[in-house]
Amino acid sequence: MVEVTVTPRCSLADRPVRVRVRGLSPRQAVTLRAWLTDEQGEEFQARAFFRANQMGEVDPGCDPALGGSYSGVWPMGLFCSLQPNTLFRRLVKRDVAGSPFLVHLEVFDGIHLASQPRARPLAACRAERWYVGRGVQRLPVKEGRVRGALFLPA
């Protein structure tokens, strides 16, 4: 049974996570796809192609991506390479304290070049990427022409 995991599943957006796929056949070619929908409903995605090791596992922190949105060994490559499906869009989090970005990770058998693979994923999971830690207060700043926000730790 194929399994894809993100550790930790819930983390701050600037903290690294570990993505692992287990249960593949040795040397099996797979596509790892990450995607999320932003607050305006726009979808962003990244994909990378891998070949499983002799134990039937893929770890982007150890195994090089053979192509896709990036190539080489990059543990956070799927998260850092997210691109919009619509041109001229940027990934911006407006409600930093109220909700996380929900990043969906899927693993597909073989190489999938299409933006929306027609095949069903072998496995999938979801990671929460928060921009503000628990207990942090957000205070609006408005002084003269200065506008901003002050974030105070718990």
mmCIF file of C-alpha atoms in Angstrom:
data_model
loop_
_atom_site.group_PDB
_atom_site.id
_atom_site.type_symbol
_atom_site.label_atom_id
_atom_site.label_comp_id
_atom_site.label_asym_id
_atom_site.label_seq_id
_atom_site.Cartn_x
_atom_site.Cartn_y
_atom_site.Cartn_z
ATOM 1 C CA MET A 1 0.000 0.000 0.000
ATOM 2 C CA VAL A 2 1.447 3.365 -1.057
ATOM 3 C CA GLU A 3 1.567 6.112 1.567
ATOM 4 C CA VAL A 4 2.660 9.757 1.337
ATOM 5 C CA THR A 5 3.352 11.647 4.575
ATOM 6 C CA VAL A 6 4.328 15.150 5.648
ATOM 7 C CA THR A 7 6.056 15.577 9.003
ATOM 8 C CA PRO A 8 4.979 17.637 10.845
ATOM 9 C CA ARG A 9 1.535 17.802 9.275
ATOM 10 C CA CYS A 10 0.805 21.160 10.934
ATOM 11 C CA SER A 11 3.617 23.752 10.971
ATOM 12 C CA LEU A 12 4.537 27.382 10.464
ATOM 13 C CA ALA A 13 5.041 28.371 6.831
ATOM 14 C CA ASP A 14 8.729 29.207 7.308
ATOM 15 C CA ARG A 15 9.571 25.860 8.940
ATOM 16 C CA PRO A 16 10.811 22.888 6.912
ATOM 17 C CA VAL A 17 8.775 19.715 6.670
ATOM 18 C CA ARG A 18 9.743 16.220 5.542
ATOM 19 C CA VAL A 19 7.844 14.595 2.681
ATOM 20 C CA ARG A 20 8.135 10.823 2.261
ATOM 21 C CA VAL A 21 6.511 8.249 0.015
ATOM 22 C CA ARG A 22 6.578 4.575 1.005
ATOM 23 C CA GLY A 23 5.195 1.376 -0.440
ATOM 24 C CA LEU A 24 6.326 1.816 -4.047
ATOM 25 C CA SER A 25 8.037 -0.789 -6.185
ATOM 26 C CA PRO A 26 11.823 -0.533 -6.327
ATOM 27 C CA ARG A 27 12.913 1.951 -9.040
ATOM 28 C CA GLN A 28 9.271 2.894 -9.802
ATOM 29 C CA ALA A 29 8.855 6.252 -11.589
ATOM 30 C CA VAL A 30 6.366 8.538 -9.828
ATOM 31 C CA THR A 31 5.097 12.106 -9.933
ATOM 32 C CA LEU A 32 4.708 14.031 -6.692
ATOM 33 C CA ARG A 33 2.233 16.899 -6.972
ATOM 34 C CA ALA A 34 1.557 19.651 -4.424
ATOM 35 C CA TRP A 35 -1.365 22.041 -4.807
ATOM 36 C CA LEU A 36 -3.359 24.563 -2.838
ATOM 37 C CA THR A 37 -6.219 26.974 -3.391
ATOM 38 C CA ASP A 38 -5.642 30.532 -2.147
ATOM 39 C CA GLU A 39 -8.199 32.836 -0.522
ATOM 40 C CA GLN A 40 -9.394 34.102 -3.932
ATOM 41 C CA GLY A 41 -10.001 30.558 -5.190
ATOM 42 C CA GLU A 42 -6.910 30.488 -7.411
ATOM 43 C CA GLU A 43 -5.074 27.159 -7.631
ATOM 44 C CA PHE A 44 -1.301 26.924 -7.327
ATOM 45 C CA GLN A 45 0.643 23.735 -7.958
ATOM 46 C CA ALA A 46 4.056 22.166 -8.333
ATOM 47 C CA ARG A 47 5.148 18.730 -9.481
ATOM 48 C CA ALA A 48 8.361 16.760 -9.479
ATOM 49 C CA PHE A 49 9.309 13.432 -11.031
ATOM 50 C CA PHE A 50 11.166 10.839 -8.983
ATOM 51 C CA ARG A 51 12.432 7.290 -9.210
ATOM 52 C CA ALA A 52 11.923 5.267 -6.026
ATOM 53 C CA ASN A 53 14.987 3.816 -4.325
ATOM 54 C CA GLN A 54 15.625 0.079 -3.845
ATOM 55 C CA MET A 55 13.303 0.050 -0.790
ATOM 56 C CA GLY A 56 10.427 1.577 -2.789
ATOM 57 C CA GLU A 57 10.651 4.970 -1.073
ATOM 58 C CA VAL A 58 10.985 8.576 -2.214
ATOM 59 C CA ASP A 59 12.350 11.324 0.031
ATOM 60 C CA PRO A 60 12.794 14.715 -1.712
ATOM 61 C CA GLY A 61 15.367 15.580 0.969
ATOM 62 C CA CYS A 62 17.622 12.741 -0.209
ATOM 63 C CA ASP A 63 16.421 11.726 -3.671
ATOM 64 C CA PRO A 64 16.842 14.084 -6.633
ATOM 65 C CA ALA A 65 13.841 15.255 -8.612
ATOM 66 C CA LEU A 66 14.424 14.290 -12.241
ATOM 67 C CA GLY A 67 12.351 17.184 -13.591
ATOM 68 C CA GLY A 68 9.080 19.000 -13.264
ATOM 69 C CA SER A 69 8.824 22.287 -11.359
ATOM 70 C CA TYR A 70 12.399 21.838 -10.122
ATOM 71 C CA SER A 71 15.227 19.325 -10.340
ATOM 72 C CA GLY A 72 17.823 18.011 -7.930
ATOM 73 C CA VAL A 73 17.676 17.437 -4.183
ATOM 74 C CA TRP A 74 15.502 20.076 -2.518
ATOM 75 C CA PRO A 75 13.568 19.019 0.604
ATOM 76 C CA MET A 76 11.077 21.912 0.309
ATOM 77 C CA GLY A 77 11.024 22.011 -3.501
ATOM 78 C CA LEU A 78 7.327 21.195 -3.871
ATOM 79 C CA PHE A 79 6.343 23.942 -1.432
ATOM 80 C CA CYS A 80 8.716 26.595 -2.797
ATOM 81 C CA SER A 81 7.880 25.903 -6.468
ATOM 82 C CA LEU A 82 4.109 26.434 -6.284
ATOM 83 C CA GLN A 83 2.995 28.312 -9.408
ATOM 84 C CA PRO A 84 -0.440 29.692 -10.358
ATOM 85 C CA ASN A 85 -2.598 28.011 -12.978
ATOM 86 C CA THR A 86 -3.526 31.521 -14.202
ATOM 87 C CA LEU A 87 -0.837 33.899 -15.449
ATOM 88 C CA PHE A 88 0.123 37.001 -13.459
ATOM 89 C CA ARG A 89 -1.124 35.703 -10.099
ATOM 90 C CA ARG A 90 0.944 35.697 -6.922
ATOM 91 C CA LEU A 91 0.628 33.472 -3.891
ATOM 92 C CA VAL A 92 -0.237 35.890 -1.080
ATOM 93 C CA LYS A 93 -1.725 35.065 2.300
ATOM 94 C CA ARG A 94 -4.002 37.901 3.447
ATOM 95 C CA ASP A 95 -5.637 36.342 6.529
ATOM 96 C CA VAL A 96 -2.380 35.358 8.233
ATOM 97 C CA ALA A 97 -3.853 34.755 11.689
ATOM 98 C CA GLY A 98 -7.220 33.171 10.914
ATOM 99 C CA SER A 99 -6.484 30.173 8.714
ATOM 100 C CA PRO A 100 -3.597 28.186 7.221
ATOM 101 C CA PHE A 101 -2.810 27.320 3.641
ATOM 102 C CA LEU A 102 -3.879 23.710 3.115
ATOM 103 C CA VAL A 103 -1.289 22.087 0.862
ATOM 104 C CA HIS A 104 -2.431 18.836 -0.758
ATOM 105 C CA LEU A 105 0.230 16.293 -1.711
ATOM 106 C CA GLU A 106 -0.463 13.503 -4.177
ATOM 107 C CA VAL A 107 1.690 10.748 -5.652
ATOM 108 C CA PHE A 108 0.935 9.337 -9.111
ATOM 109 C CA ASP A 109 2.313 6.314 -10.910
ATOM 110 C CA GLY A 110 4.593 7.340 -13.780
ATOM 111 C CA ILE A 111 5.352 10.763 -15.212
ATOM 112 C CA HIS A 112 2.387 13.158 -15.439
ATOM 113 C CA LEU A 113 2.977 16.362 -17.399
ATOM 114 C CA ALA A 114 -0.625 17.621 -17.464
ATOM 115 C CA SER A 115 -1.577 20.270 -14.922
ATOM 116 C CA GLN A 116 -4.548 18.142 -13.835
ATOM 117 C CA PRO A 117 -3.572 14.454 -13.985
ATOM 118 C CA ARG A 118 -6.461 12.288 -15.157
ATOM 119 C CA ALA A 119 -5.213 9.283 -13.193
ATOM 120 C CA ARG A 120 -6.203 8.728 -9.603
ATOM 121 C CA PRO A 121 -3.385 9.285 -7.108
ATOM 122 C CA LEU A 122 -1.763 6.273 -5.500
ATOM 123 C CA ALA A 123 -1.827 8.165 -2.196
ATOM 124 C CA ALA A 124 -2.550 11.649 -0.886
ATOM 125 C CA CYS A 125 -2.229 13.710 2.286
ATOM 126 C CA ARG A 126 -2.622 17.301 3.425
ATOM 127 C CA ALA A 127 -0.350 19.716 5.307
ATOM 128 C CA GLU A 128 -1.358 22.859 7.203
ATOM 129 C CA ARG A 129 1.011 25.816 6.755
ATOM 130 C CA TRP A 130 0.291 28.555 9.310
ATOM 131 C CA TYR A 131 1.686 32.091 9.096
ATOM 132 C CA VAL A 132 1.167 33.039 12.755
ATOM 133 C CA GLY A 133 1.861 30.833 15.780
ATOM 134 C CA ARG A 134 -0.627 30.105 18.533
ATOM 135 C CA GLY A 135 -1.184 32.925 20.978
ATOM 136 C CA VAL A 136 0.398 35.614 18.773
ATOM 137 C CA GLN A 137 -1.474 38.924 18.837
ATOM 138 C CA ARG A 138 -1.848 41.074 15.737
ATOM 139 C CA LEU A 139 -2.167 44.794 16.404
ATOM 140 C CA PRO A 140 -2.844 47.223 13.545
ATOM 141 C CA VAL A 141 -0.386 50.132 13.345
ATOM 142 C CA LYS A 142 -1.601 53.489 12.068
ATOM 143 C CA GLU A 143 0.702 56.430 12.796
ATOM 144 C CA GLY A 144 0.814 59.332 10.364
ATOM 145 C CA ARG A 145 1.482 57.831 6.929
ATOM 146 C CA VAL A 146 2.724 54.540 8.376
ATOM 147 C CA ARG A 147 0.403 51.538 8.068
ATOM 148 C CA GLY A 148 1.175 48.022 9.126
ATOM 149 C CA ALA A 149 0.740 45.347 11.754
ATOM 150 C CA LEU A 150 2.650 44.517 14.903
ATOM 151 C CA PHE A 151 2.771 40.849 15.877
ATOM 152 C CA LEU A 152 3.373 40.237 19.580
ATOM 153 C CA PRO A 153 4.422 36.794 20.843
ATOM 154 C CA ALA A 154 2.275 34.933 23.349
#
